[in-house]
CSV table of C-alpha atoms in Angstrom, one decimal:
chain,number,residue,atom,x,y,z
A,1,MET,CA,0.0,0.0,0.0
A,2,LYS,CA,2.8,2.4,0.8
A,3,ASN,CA,4.3,1.6,-2.6
A,4,VAL,CA,1.1,2.5,-4.4
A,5,LYS,CA,1.0,5.9,-2.7
A,6,LEU,CA,4.6,6.6,-3.5
A,7,LEU,CA,3.9,5.8,-7.2
A,8,PHE,CA,0.9,8.1,-7.2
A,9,MET,CA,2.9,11.0,-5.7
A,10,MET,CA,5.7,10.6,-8.2
A,11,SER,CA,3.2,10.7,-11.1
A,12,LEU,CA,1.7,14.0,-9.9
A,13,LEU,CA,5.2,15.6,-9.6
A,14,PHE,CA,6.0,14.5,-13.1
A,15,LEU,CA,2.8,16.0,-14.5
A,16,ALA,CA,3.4,19.3,-12.6
A,17,GLU,CA,6.9,19.6,-14.1
A,18,ILE,CA,5.5,19.1,-17.6
A,19,GLY,CA,2.7,21.7,-17.1
A,20,PHE,CA,5.2,24.2,-15.7
A,21,SER,CA,7.5,23.9,-18.6
A,22,GLN,CA,4.8,25.0,-21.2
A,23,ASN,CA,4.4,28.8,-22.3
A,24,TYR,CA,1.0,30.5,-22.4
A,25,VAL,CA,-0.4,34.0,-23.1
A,26,THR,CA,-2.9,36.3,-21.3
A,27,TYR,CA,-5.0,39.2,-22.6
A,28,SER,CA,-5.2,42.4,-20.6
A,29,SER,CA,-8.9,42.3,-21.5
A,30,LYS,CA,-11.2,40.6,-24.0
A,31,THR,CA,-13.8,43.3,-23.9
A,32,GLY,CA,-13.7,47.1,-24.4
A,33,THR,CA,-15.7,50.1,-25.4
A,34,VAL,CA,-14.7,53.0,-27.7
A,35,THR,CA,-16.5,56.3,-28.1
A,36,THR,CA,-15.7,58.5,-31.1
A,37,ASN,CA,-17.3,61.3,-33.0
A,38,SER,CA,-18.7,60.8,-36.5
A,39,GLY,CA,-16.0,60.8,-39.1
A,40,VAL,CA,-13.2,60.8,-36.4
A,41,GLU,CA,-10.9,57.8,-35.8
A,42,GLY,CA,-11.2,56.0,-32.5
A,43,SER,CA,-8.9,53.2,-31.1
A,44,LEU,CA,-8.5,50.6,-28.3
A,45,ASP,CA,-5.4,48.8,-27.1
A,46,ILE,CA,-5.3,45.2,-25.8
A,47,ILE,CA,-2.1,43.9,-24.4
A,48,ILE,CA,-1.1,40.2,-24.9
A,49,SER,CA,1.6,38.9,-22.4
A,50,CYS,CA,3.6,35.7,-22.7
A,51,TYR,CA,4.5,33.5,-19.6
A,52,GLY,CA,6.3,30.2,-19.1
A,53,ASN,CA,9.9,28.9,-18.9
A,54,SER,CA,10.3,27.3,-22.4
A,55,SER,CA,12.5,28.8,-25.0
A,56,ASN,CA,9.9,27.9,-27.6
A,57,PRO,CA,7.9,31.0,-28.7
A,58,VAL,CA,4.1,31.1,-28.7
A,59,ILE,CA,2.7,31.7,-32.1
A,60,LEU,CA,-0.5,33.6,-31.9
A,61,ASP,CA,-3.4,33.0,-34.3
A,62,GLN,CA,-4.7,36.0,-36.4
A,63,HIS,CA,-7.4,38.0,-34.7
A,64,PHE,CA,-10.0,37.9,-37.6
A,65,LEU,CA,-13.1,40.1,-37.5
A,66,CYS,CA,-16.3,38.1,-37.5
A,67,GLY,CA,-19.3,40.0,-38.8
A,68,ASP,CA,-20.1,43.3,-40.5
A,69,PRO,CA,-16.8,45.2,-41.1
A,70,ASP,CA,-18.5,48.6,-41.5
A,71,GLY,CA,-16.5,51.2,-39.5
A,72,PHE,CA,-13.5,48.8,-38.8
A,73,LEU,CA,-10.1,50.0,-40.0
A,74,SER,CA,-7.4,47.7,-38.7
A,75,ASN,CA,-6.0,45.7,-35.8
A,76,LEU,CA,-2.2,45.8,-35.8
A,77,ALA,CA,0.2,44.0,-33.3
A,78,SER,CA,3.0,46.3,-32.2
A,79,ASN,CA,5.4,43.4,-31.4
A,80,GLY,CA,4.2,40.8,-34.0
A,81,LEU,CA,2.4,37.5,-33.2
A,82,SER,CA,5.4,35.5,-32.0
A,83,LEU,CA,6.1,35.8,-28.2
A,84,THR,CA,8.5,34.3,-25.7
A,85,PRO,CA,8.1,34.4,-22.0
A,86,GLY,CA,8.4,38.0,-20.7
A,87,GLN,CA,7.4,39.5,-24.1
A,88,THR,CA,4.2,41.5,-24.8
A,89,THR,CA,2.5,42.8,-27.9
A,90,THR,CA,-0.1,45.4,-28.2
A,91,LEU,CA,-3.1,44.9,-30.4
A,92,LYS,CA,-4.3,48.4,-31.6
A,93,PHE,CA,-7.9,48.3,-32.9
A,94,LYS,CA,-8.9,51.3,-35.0
A,95,PHE,CA,-12.5,52.4,-36.0
A,96,LYS,CA,-14.0,55.3,-38.1
A,97,LYS,CA,-17.5,55.8,-39.3
A,98,THR,CA,-19.6,58.8,-40.5
A,99,VAL,CA,-23.0,58.9,-39.0
A,100,THR,CA,-25.9,61.4,-39.0
A,101,SER,CA,-27.2,60.1,-35.6
A,102,ASP,CA,-25.7,58.3,-32.6
A,103,THR,CA,-24.9,54.7,-33.6
A,104,GLN,CA,-23.5,51.8,-31.6
A,105,LYS,CA,-21.7,48.8,-33.2
A,106,VAL,CA,-20.3,45.6,-31.6
A,107,TYR,CA,-17.3,43.9,-33.3
A,108,ASN,CA,-16.1,40.3,-32.5
A,109,PHE,CA,-12.5,39.2,-33.2
A,110,THR,CA,-11.2,35.6,-32.9
A,111,THR,CA,-8.4,34.6,-30.6
A,112,ASN,CA,-7.8,31.2,-32.3
A,113,GLY,CA,-8.2,32.3,-35.9
A,114,SER,CA,-11.6,30.8,-36.4
A,115,CYS,CA,-15.0,32.5,-36.5
A,116,SER,CA,-16.5,29.2,-35.2
A,117,GLN,CA,-14.9,30.0,-31.8
A,118,LYS,CA,-17.3,30.5,-28.9
A,119,GLU,CA,-18.3,34.1,-28.7
A,120,SER,CA,-17.4,34.1,-25.0
A,121,GLU,CA,-13.8,33.4,-25.9
A,122,MET,CA,-13.6,36.1,-28.5
A,123,ILE,CA,-12.5,39.8,-28.2
A,124,LYS,CA,-15.6,41.9,-28.0
A,125,ILE,CA,-15.3,45.6,-28.7
A,126,THR,CA,-18.3,48.0,-28.5
A,127,VAL,CA,-17.9,51.3,-30.5
A,128,ASN,CA,-20.2,54.2,-29.9
A,129,TYR,CA,-20.2,56.5,-32.9
A,130,LYS,CA,-21.5,59.9,-31.9
A,131,ALA,CA,-23.1,62.2,-34.5
A,132,VAL,CA,-21.7,65.8,-34.4
A,133,ALA,CA,-24.2,68.5,-35.0
A,134,ALA,CA,-23.4,70.5,-38.2
A,135,ASN,CA,-23.4,74.2,-38.3
A,136,PRO,CA,-26.5,75.7,-40.0
A,137,ILE,CA,-26.2,76.5,-43.7
A,138,THR,CA,-25.9,80.2,-44.3
A,139,ASN,CA,-24.9,82.6,-47.2
A,140,ASN,CA,-27.4,81.0,-49.6
A,141,TYR,CA,-28.2,83.9,-52.0
A,142,ILE,CA,-29.0,84.2,-55.6
A,143,SER,CA,-29.1,87.3,-57.8
A,144,GLY,CA,-30.4,88.1,-61.3
A,145,ASN,CA,-33.7,90.0,-61.0
A,146,GLN,CA,-34.3,91.3,-64.6
A,147,THR,CA,-36.8,92.3,-67.1
A,148,VAL,CA,-36.5,91.1,-70.7
A,149,TYR,CA,-38.7,91.2,-73.8
A,150,GLU,CA,-40.3,87.9,-75.0
A,151,GLY,CA,-37.9,85.9,-77.1
A,152,GLN,CA,-34.8,87.5,-75.6
A,153,THR,CA,-32.2,85.4,-73.8
A,154,THR,CA,-32.0,86.0,-70.0
A,155,SER,CA,-28.8,86.6,-68.1
A,156,ILE,CA,-27.3,83.9,-65.9
A,157,LEU,CA,-28.6,83.6,-62.3
A,158,SER,CA,-25.6,83.8,-60.0
A,159,GLY,CA,-25.5,81.9,-56.7
A,160,SER,CA,-23.3,82.6,-53.7
A,161,THR,CA,-21.0,80.0,-52.2
A,162,PRO,CA,-22.7,78.8,-49.0
A,163,SER,CA,-21.1,78.0,-45.7
A,164,GLY,CA,-22.0,75.6,-42.9
A,165,GLY,CA,-23.0,71.9,-43.0
A,166,ASN,CA,-19.9,69.8,-43.7
A,167,GLU,CA,-18.8,72.3,-46.4
A,168,THR,CA,-19.8,69.9,-49.1
A,169,PHE,CA,-22.9,71.2,-50.9
A,170,SER,CA,-25.4,70.0,-53.4
A,171,TYR,CA,-27.8,72.3,-55.3
A,172,ILE,CA,-31.3,72.1,-56.6
A,173,TRP,CA,-32.9,74.9,-58.6
A,174,GLN,CA,-36.7,75.4,-58.7
A,175,LYS,CA,-39.0,77.6,-60.7
A,176,LYS,CA,-42.6,78.8,-60.6
A,177,LYS,CA,-44.4,80.5,-63.5
A,178,VAL,CA,-46.8,83.4,-62.8
A,179,GLY,CA,-50.1,81.8,-61.8
A,180,ASP,CA,-48.7,78.5,-60.8
A,181,GLY,CA,-49.4,77.5,-57.2
A,182,ALA,CA,-46.1,75.7,-56.3
A,183,TYR,CA,-42.5,75.5,-57.3
A,184,SER,CA,-41.2,72.6,-59.4
A,185,ILE,CA,-37.7,71.2,-59.6
A,186,ILE,CA,-35.7,72.1,-62.7
A,187,SER,CA,-34.3,68.8,-64.1
A,188,GLY,CA,-30.5,68.9,-64.5
A,189,ALA,CA,-30.1,72.2,-62.7
A,190,THR,CA,-27.7,71.2,-60.0
A,191,GLY,CA,-24.9,73.8,-60.3
A,192,ILE,CA,-24.0,76.7,-58.2
A,193,ASN,CA,-25.4,79.0,-61.0
A,194,TYR,CA,-28.2,78.6,-63.5
A,195,SER,CA,-29.0,79.9,-67.0
A,196,PRO,CA,-32.7,80.1,-67.7
A,197,GLY,CA,-32.3,80.8,-71.4
A,198,ILE,CA,-35.4,82.1,-73.2
A,199,LEU,CA,-38.5,82.3,-71.1
A,200,ALA,CA,-42.1,82.3,-72.4
A,201,SER,CA,-43.6,84.1,-69.4
A,202,THR,CA,-42.6,85.8,-66.1
A,203,THR,CA,-41.0,83.2,-63.8
A,204,SER,CA,-39.6,83.1,-60.3
A,205,PHE,CA,-36.6,81.0,-59.2
A,206,LYS,CA,-35.0,79.8,-55.9
A,207,ARG,CA,-32.1,77.6,-55.0
A,208,SER,CA,-32.0,74.9,-52.3
A,209,VAL,CA,-28.7,73.9,-50.7
A,210,THR,CA,-28.1,70.6,-48.9
A,211,SER,CA,-25.1,69.6,-46.7
A,212,ALA,CA,-24.8,67.1,-43.8
A,213,GLY,CA,-28.5,66.4,-43.8
A,214,LEU,CA,-29.3,70.1,-43.5
A,215,THR,CA,-31.2,72.1,-46.2
A,216,ASN,CA,-31.4,75.9,-46.8
A,217,THR,CA,-33.6,77.6,-49.5
A,218,SER,CA,-32.7,81.0,-50.8
A,219,ALA,CA,-35.1,83.9,-51.3
A,220,GLU,CA,-36.8,83.9,-54.7
A,221,ILE,CA,-35.9,86.2,-57.6
A,222,THR,CA,-38.2,87.0,-60.5
A,223,LEU,CA,-37.5,87.3,-64.2
A,224,THR,CA,-40.1,89.5,-65.8
A,225,VAL,CA,-41.0,88.8,-69.4
A,226,ALA,CA,-42.5,91.8,-71.1
A,227,PRO,CA,-44.3,91.9,-74.4
A,228,ALA,CA,-42.2,93.2,-77.3
A,229,PRO,CA,-42.8,96.7,-78.5
A,230,PHE,CA,-45.5,97.2,-81.1
A,231,VAL,CA,-44.4,96.7,-84.7
A,232,GLN,CA,-44.2,100.1,-86.5
A,233,ASN,CA,-42.9,101.7,-89.7
A,234,ASN,CA,-44.5,98.9,-91.8
A,235,THR,CA,-45.1,100.7,-95.1
A,236,ILE,CA,-45.0,99.5,-98.8
A,237,SER,CA,-44.8,101.5,-102.0
A,238,ILE,CA,-45.1,100.4,-105.7
A,239,ASP,CA,-43.2,101.6,-108.7
A,240,GLY,CA,-44.1,99.7,-111.9
A,241,ILE,CA,-43.9,96.1,-110.8
A,242,THR,CA,-41.5,96.6,-107.9
A,243,VAL,CA,-43.0,96.8,-104.4
A,244,THR,CA,-40.6,98.2,-101.9
A,245,GLY,CA,-41.1,97.5,-98.2
A,246,SER,CA,-39.6,99.5,-95.4
A,247,LEU,CA,-37.5,98.0,-92.6
A,248,PRO,CA,-39.9,97.9,-89.6
A,249,THR,CA,-39.2,99.0,-86.1
A,250,GLY,CA,-40.3,97.5,-82.7
A,251,GLY,CA,-40.9,93.9,-82.1
A,252,LEU,CA,-37.8,92.0,-81.1
A,253,GLY,CA,-35.5,93.8,-83.5
A,254,THR,CA,-34.1,93.7,-87.0
A,255,ASN,CA,-33.3,90.0,-87.3
A,256,SER,CA,-36.6,88.9,-85.9
A,257,TYR,CA,-39.0,90.2,-88.5
A,258,GLN,CA,-41.1,87.8,-90.6
A,259,TYR,CA,-42.9,89.0,-93.7
A,260,THR,CA,-46.1,87.7,-95.1
A,261,TRP,CA,-47.7,89.1,-98.3
A,262,TYR,CA,-51.5,89.1,-99.0
A,263,ILE,CA,-53.6,89.9,-102.1
A,264,ILE,CA,-56.9,91.5,-101.1
A,265,ASP,CA,-59.8,91.3,-103.6
A,266,GLN,CA,-62.6,93.9,-103.9
A,267,ASP,CA,-64.7,92.0,-101.4
A,268,GLY,CA,-62.0,92.3,-98.7
A,269,ASP,CA,-61.0,88.6,-98.9
A,270,GLY,CA,-57.4,87.8,-98.8
A,271,SER,CA,-55.1,85.1,-100.1
A,272,GLN,CA,-51.5,84.5,-98.9
A,273,LEU,CA,-48.6,84.6,-101.3
A,274,PRO,CA,-45.6,82.3,-100.8
A,275,ASP,CA,-43.2,85.2,-100.8
A,276,THR,CA,-41.5,86.0,-97.4
A,277,SER,CA,-39.0,88.7,-98.5
A,278,GLN,CA,-39.0,92.3,-97.3
A,279,SER,CA,-39.8,93.6,-100.8
A,280,LEU,CA,-41.6,92.0,-103.7
A,281,ILE,CA,-41.4,91.9,-107.5
A,282,LEU,CA,-44.8,91.4,-109.3
A,283,THR,CA,-43.5,88.7,-111.6
A,284,GLU,CA,-45.2,86.5,-114.1
A,285,PRO,CA,-47.0,84.2,-114.1
A,286,THR,CA,-48.1,84.8,-110.5
A,287,PHE,CA,-49.5,88.3,-111.1
A,288,THR,CA,-50.5,88.0,-114.7
A,289,ARG,CA,-54.2,87.3,-114.0
A,290,TYR,CA,-54.3,90.3,-111.6
A,291,PHE,CA,-52.7,92.6,-114.2
A,292,ASN,CA,-55.3,91.5,-116.8
A,293,SER,CA,-58.3,91.3,-114.5
A,294,PRO,CA,-61.1,93.9,-114.8
A,295,ASN,CA,-61.4,93.7,-111.0
A,296,ASN,CA,-59.3,95.7,-108.6
A,297,PHE,CA,-56.8,94.0,-106.2
A,298,THR,CA,-54.6,95.4,-103.5
A,299,LEU,CA,-51.4,94.1,-101.9
A,300,LYS,CA,-50.5,94.2,-98.2
A,301,ARG,CA,-47.6,93.1,-96.1
A,302,MET,CA,-47.9,91.7,-92.6
A,303,VAL,CA,-44.9,91.9,-90.3
A,304,THR,CA,-44.6,89.6,-87.3
A,305,SER,CA,-42.0,89.7,-84.5
A,306,GLY,CA,-42.5,87.7,-81.3
A,307,SER,CA,-46.1,88.0,-80.3
A,308,GLN,CA,-46.4,91.4,-82.1
A,309,TYR,CA,-47.6,91.9,-85.6
A,310,GLY,CA,-48.9,94.8,-87.8
A,311,PRO,CA,-50.2,95.2,-91.3
A,312,SER,CA,-48.9,97.7,-93.8
A,313,ASN,CA,-50.8,100.1,-95.9
A,314,ALA,CA,-52.4,98.7,-99.1
A,315,VAL,CA,-51.1,99.4,-102.6
A,316,ALA,CA,-53.2,98.7,-105.8
A,317,ILE,CA,-52.0,96.1,-108.2
A,318,PRO,CA,-51.9,97.9,-111.5
A,319,HIS,CA,-53.9,96.9,-114.5
A,320,ILE,CA,-51.5,96.2,-117.4
A,321,SER,CA,-52.6,96.3,-121.0
A,322,ALA,CA,-51.0,93.8,-123.4
A,323,ILE,CA,-47.6,94.7,-124.9
A,324,GLN,CA,-48.1,95.7,-128.5
A,325,ASN,CA,-46.1,97.0,-131.5
A,326,ASN,CA,-43.3,94.4,-130.8
A,327,ILE,CA,-42.1,94.0,-134.4
A,328,ILE,CA,-38.6,93.3,-135.7
A,329,SER,CA,-37.2,93.5,-139.2
A,330,VAL,CA,-33.7,92.8,-140.7
A,331,SER,CA,-31.6,94.7,-143.2
A,332,ASN,CA,-28.3,93.0,-144.1
A,333,LYS,CA,-27.0,92.1,-140.6
A,334,PHE,CA,-28.8,94.7,-138.6
A,335,VAL,CA,-32.1,93.9,-136.9
A,336,THR,CA,-34.4,96.8,-136.1
A,337,GLY,CA,-37.0,96.6,-133.4
A,338,SER,CA,-40.0,98.9,-133.0
A,339,THR,CA,-40.7,100.8,-129.9
A,340,PRO,CA,-43.3,98.8,-128.0
A,341,THR,CA,-46.5,100.0,-126.3
A,342,GLY,CA,-48.5,98.7,-123.3
A,343,GLY,CA,-47.1,96.8,-120.4
A,344,LEU,CA,-46.0,98.5,-117.2
A,345,GLY,CA,-42.7,100.2,-116.4
A,346,THR,CA,-39.4,100.2,-118.3
A,347,TYR,CA,-39.1,97.9,-121.3
A,348,THR,CA,-36.4,95.3,-121.2
A,349,TYR,CA,-35.3,93.2,-124.2
A,350,SER,CA,-33.9,89.8,-124.8
A,351,TRP,CA,-33.2,87.9,-128.1
A,352,ALA,CA,-33.4,84.2,-129.0
A,353,ILE,CA,-33.2,81.9,-132.0
A,354,TYR,CA,-35.7,79.1,-132.2
A,355,TYR,CA,-34.8,76.1,-134.4
A,356,THR,CA,-35.8,72.4,-134.4
A,357,GLY,CA,-37.6,72.8,-131.2
A,358,ASP,CA,-34.6,74.3,-129.4
A,359,ALA,CA,-33.7,77.8,-128.4
A,360,ILE,CA,-30.5,79.8,-128.1
A,361,ASP,CA,-30.5,83.0,-126.0
A,362,PHE,CA,-28.2,85.9,-126.9
A,363,ASP,CA,-26.7,88.0,-124.2
A,364,GLU,CA,-27.7,91.3,-125.8
A,365,THR,CA,-30.3,93.4,-124.1
A,366,THR,CA,-30.6,96.2,-126.7
A,367,LYS,CA,-33.8,97.3,-128.5
A,368,ASP,CA,-32.1,96.6,-131.9
A,369,LEU,CA,-29.5,93.8,-132.7
A,370,ASP,CA,-26.3,93.7,-134.7
A,371,LEU,CA,-25.9,90.1,-135.9
A,372,THR,CA,-22.3,90.6,-137.1
A,373,SER,CA,-20.7,88.9,-134.2
A,374,HIS,CA,-23.2,86.1,-134.4
A,375,LEU,CA,-22.8,85.2,-138.1
A,376,ASN,CA,-20.8,82.0,-137.5
A,377,GLN,CA,-23.3,80.8,-135.0
A,378,ILE,CA,-26.2,81.6,-137.3
A,379,ASN,CA,-24.6,79.8,-140.2
A,380,THR,CA,-24.2,76.7,-138.0
A,381,ILE,CA,-27.8,76.8,-137.0
A,382,LEU,CA,-29.0,77.4,-140.5
A,383,GLN,CA,-27.2,74.3,-141.6
A,384,ILE,CA,-29.2,72.3,-139.0
A,385,ASP,CA,-32.5,74.1,-139.6
A,386,SER,CA,-32.9,76.4,-142.6
A,387,ALA,CA,-36.2,77.6,-141.1
A,388,ALA,CA,-34.6,79.0,-137.9
A,389,LYS,CA,-36.3,82.1,-136.6
A,390,LEU,CA,-35.1,85.1,-134.5
A,391,VAL,CA,-37.5,86.5,-131.8
A,392,ARG,CA,-37.3,89.6,-129.6
A,393,ILE,CA,-38.8,89.3,-126.1
A,394,VAL,CA,-40.1,92.5,-124.6
A,395,THR,CA,-40.9,92.6,-120.8
A,396,ALA,CA,-42.6,95.4,-118.8
A,397,GLY,CA,-44.6,93.8,-116.0
A,398,ILE,CA,-45.7,91.2,-118.6
A,399,SER,CA,-43.8,89.7,-121.5
A,400,SER,CA,-44.5,89.6,-125.3
A,401,ALA,CA,-42.7,87.8,-128.1
A,402,SER,CA,-42.2,89.6,-131.4
A,403,ASN,CA,-42.9,88.3,-134.8
A,404,LYS,CA,-40.6,85.4,-135.9
A,405,LEU,CA,-37.9,86.7,-138.2
A,406,SER,CA,-36.4,84.3,-140.8
A,407,LEU,CA,-32.6,84.2,-140.8
A,408,SER,CA,-32.2,82.5,-144.1
A,409,GLY,CA,-31.5,85.8,-145.9
A,410,VAL,CA,-28.8,86.9,-143.5
A,411,SER,CA,-25.3,86.6,-145.2
A,412,ALA,CA,-22.4,85.3,-143.2
A,413,LYS,CA,-19.9,87.2,-145.3
A,414,THR,CA,-18.5,90.6,-144.6
A,415,SER,CA,-20.7,93.0,-146.3
A,416,ASN,CA,-18.2,95.6,-147.6
A,417,LYS,CA,-15.3,97.7,-146.5
A,418,GLU,CA,-17.3,99.7,-144.1
A,419,ASN,CA,-15.5,100.6,-140.9
A,420,THR,CA,-18.0,98.6,-138.7
A,421,LEU,CA,-17.1,98.2,-135.0
A,422,THR,CA,-18.0,94.9,-133.4
A,423,ALA,CA,-17.4,93.7,-129.9
A,424,ALA,CA,-17.3,90.5,-127.9
A,425,ILE,CA,-16.8,89.5,-124.3
A,426,TYR,CA,-15.2,86.6,-122.5
A,427,PRO,CA,-15.0,84.6,-120.2
A,428,ASN,CA,-18.7,84.7,-119.4
A,429,PRO,CA,-19.6,83.5,-116.7
A,430,THR,CA,-16.5,84.8,-114.8
A,431,SER,CA,-15.2,84.8,-111.3
A,432,ASP,CA,-12.8,87.7,-111.4
A,433,SER,CA,-12.4,89.6,-114.7
A,434,VAL,CA,-13.7,89.9,-118.2
A,435,ASN,CA,-12.1,90.8,-121.6
A,436,PHE,CA,-13.9,93.1,-124.1
A,437,THR,CA,-12.6,92.6,-127.6
A,438,THR,CA,-13.2,95.1,-130.4
A,439,SER,CA,-13.0,94.6,-134.1
A,440,SER,CA,-12.8,97.4,-136.7
A,441,SER,CA,-10.7,98.5,-139.6
A,442,SER,CA,-9.5,101.7,-137.8
A,443,ASN,CA,-9.3,103.3,-134.4
A,444,GLN,CA,-12.7,104.0,-132.8
A,445,GLU,CA,-13.7,106.2,-129.8
A,446,ILE,CA,-15.7,103.9,-127.5
A,447,GLU,CA,-17.1,103.8,-123.9
A,448,ILE,CA,-17.9,100.6,-122.0
A,449,ILE,CA,-20.5,101.0,-119.3
A,450,VAL,CA,-21.4,98.4,-116.6
A,451,TYR,CA,-24.6,98.6,-114.4
A,452,SER,CA,-26.8,96.4,-112.3
A,453,GLU,CA,-29.7,96.5,-109.9
A,454,GLY,CA,-27.3,96.6,-107.0
A,455,LEU,CA,-25.2,99.6,-108.3
A,456,ARG,CA,-26.6,103.0,-107.6
A,457,ASN,CA,-25.0,104.4,-110.7
A,458,ALA,CA,-23.8,103.0,-114.0
A,459,GLN,CA,-19.9,102.6,-114.0
A,460,SER,CA,-17.8,103.6,-117.0
A,461,VAL,CA,-15.0,101.0,-117.0
A,462,PHE,CA,-13.3,102.2,-120.3
A,463,LYS,CA,-13.5,105.4,-122.2
A,464,GLY,CA,-11.1,106.2,-125.0
A,465,THR,CA,-9.7,105.1,-128.3
A,466,ALA,CA,-9.9,101.4,-129.1
A,467,THR,CA,-7.5,100.1,-131.8
A,468,PRO,CA,-8.5,97.3,-134.2
A,469,ASN,CA,-8.6,93.9,-132.4
A,470,GLN,CA,-7.8,95.6,-129.0
A,471,ILE,CA,-8.5,93.6,-125.8
A,472,ILE,CA,-9.8,95.7,-122.9
A,473,LYS,CA,-9.6,93.9,-119.6
A,474,TRP,CA,-11.9,94.8,-116.7
A,475,ASP,CA,-11.1,93.5,-113.2
A,476,ILE,CA,-14.3,93.3,-111.3
A,477,PRO,CA,-13.9,95.1,-107.9
A,478,SER,CA,-13.7,92.7,-104.9
A,479,ASN,CA,-16.5,94.6,-103.2
A,480,TYR,CA,-19.0,93.9,-106.0
A,481,SER,CA,-21.6,91.2,-105.0
A,482,LYS,CA,-22.0,88.1,-107.0
A,483,GLY,CA,-24.8,88.2,-109.6
A,484,ILE,CA,-25.8,89.5,-113.0
A,485,TYR,CA,-24.4,92.7,-114.4
A,486,TYR,CA,-25.2,94.4,-117.7
A,487,TYR,CA,-22.9,96.2,-120.1
A,488,LYS,CA,-23.1,98.5,-123.0
A,489,VAL,CA,-20.4,99.3,-125.7
A,490,ILE,CA,-21.1,102.8,-127.1
A,491,SER,CA,-19.5,104.4,-130.1
A,492,ASP,CA,-20.6,107.6,-131.8
A,493,ASN,CA,-23.4,107.9,-129.2
A,494,LYS,CA,-24.9,104.6,-130.4
A,495,GLU,CA,-25.0,101.2,-128.6
A,496,VAL,CA,-22.7,98.9,-130.5
A,497,LYS,CA,-23.3,95.9,-128.2
A,498,SER,CA,-25.0,95.2,-124.9
A,499,GLY,CA,-25.4,92.1,-122.8
A,500,LYS,CA,-25.1,90.4,-119.5
A,501,ILE,CA,-22.1,89.4,-117.4
A,502,LEU,CA,-22.6,86.5,-114.9
A,503,TYR,CA,-20.3,87.2,-112.0
A,504,GLN,CA,-20.1,84.0,-109.8
């Protein structure tokens, strides 16, 4: 029996020596509480100490977070996770979270590296995040009260830079038209300033500023939209077939005027014309039936600008009798045209040859016609169609074609040794200059005149002595607008040649 007791005592001593030789660690605490303000970092230290008498180090498991990580920043060990007796390491837990109201969160961290560990054996840290009251939002002002005419672009609405909140601001602009009961949010208007553009009616605006859950709304400003001034100075006058319209005043200004033309019959009924220009030419065939009608018709112009409009005075559309006495005859190479009657306004002339169903227009615009410079062309046409005819077109409000003159009797040979002056022009059309060529057996005193509807006065581009076969070059001034110009070659106070220059 004594031997059994001795054996038992020796066993206990052996086990005690084994237990004493192992190392172990302790935690200063496995629970803790941190209180920190919203958006401010808070921390908690837990000290791990190592005890024992073995030289073998204790390797600590990772302290993993188990659960929602929101607000957790880090847990770092100051002396690593390998400890020998007498050593310590500090676990520093850091937390940071922005909240708008007081919030408490509990975090659990493992001590054995497994989230299956009993919660009672884990490190449990409670963090109280305290919401900090933001300063009220101030300095929220907008400026831009203004009065504009309808159709005009408004100036930008300037907003101040607010203060307060967390100094990070978002903006919402709102508007209210006159007569509306409540403000409505303007989609996409989220900047510090706002441009309303063109408004249809008087409108008020305000700006809401939000920061850190706080909102401040500015005082309203009003943009007053006034009707445009009345349209005035809308008058028209007629000279021949040209109706000239004044440049109106009022409305929204020069570039805003829209023109509409109406024909009014004797019963007061009106019909709208397709023309939208400031002035009007009573051209064929649109106005022919009015010219020839036994009834009376008047013309008016309506000017519109914004919501304003105003009619002009009325002018009578003239009655035009048919153009008569439009007769041409030929002697050798010179075609003589009678002086027409009828029509309205200044007579203008054009010439054409008709053959085999086709027509060739000459560029001459004289009452009479010298065929000398066209003989080669005429001979070519006569070879195709010996029945080719020459016609003169007279226009004065309406147009009239002359009798058809046979060209078969016109000789293509030079008639005699007369000192006949002829002229030609090239290139035509042109983009910069033209050449006038003259042909005569001796020197001739000539003048070349150019004119157009856009030139106030006819321009003399050459006046002097022209030698036989001389080329006279005219550089078209750069300030001349593109279009049709007319020319005349005059010698001995007679038109030798006239025609058109197409400047393009």
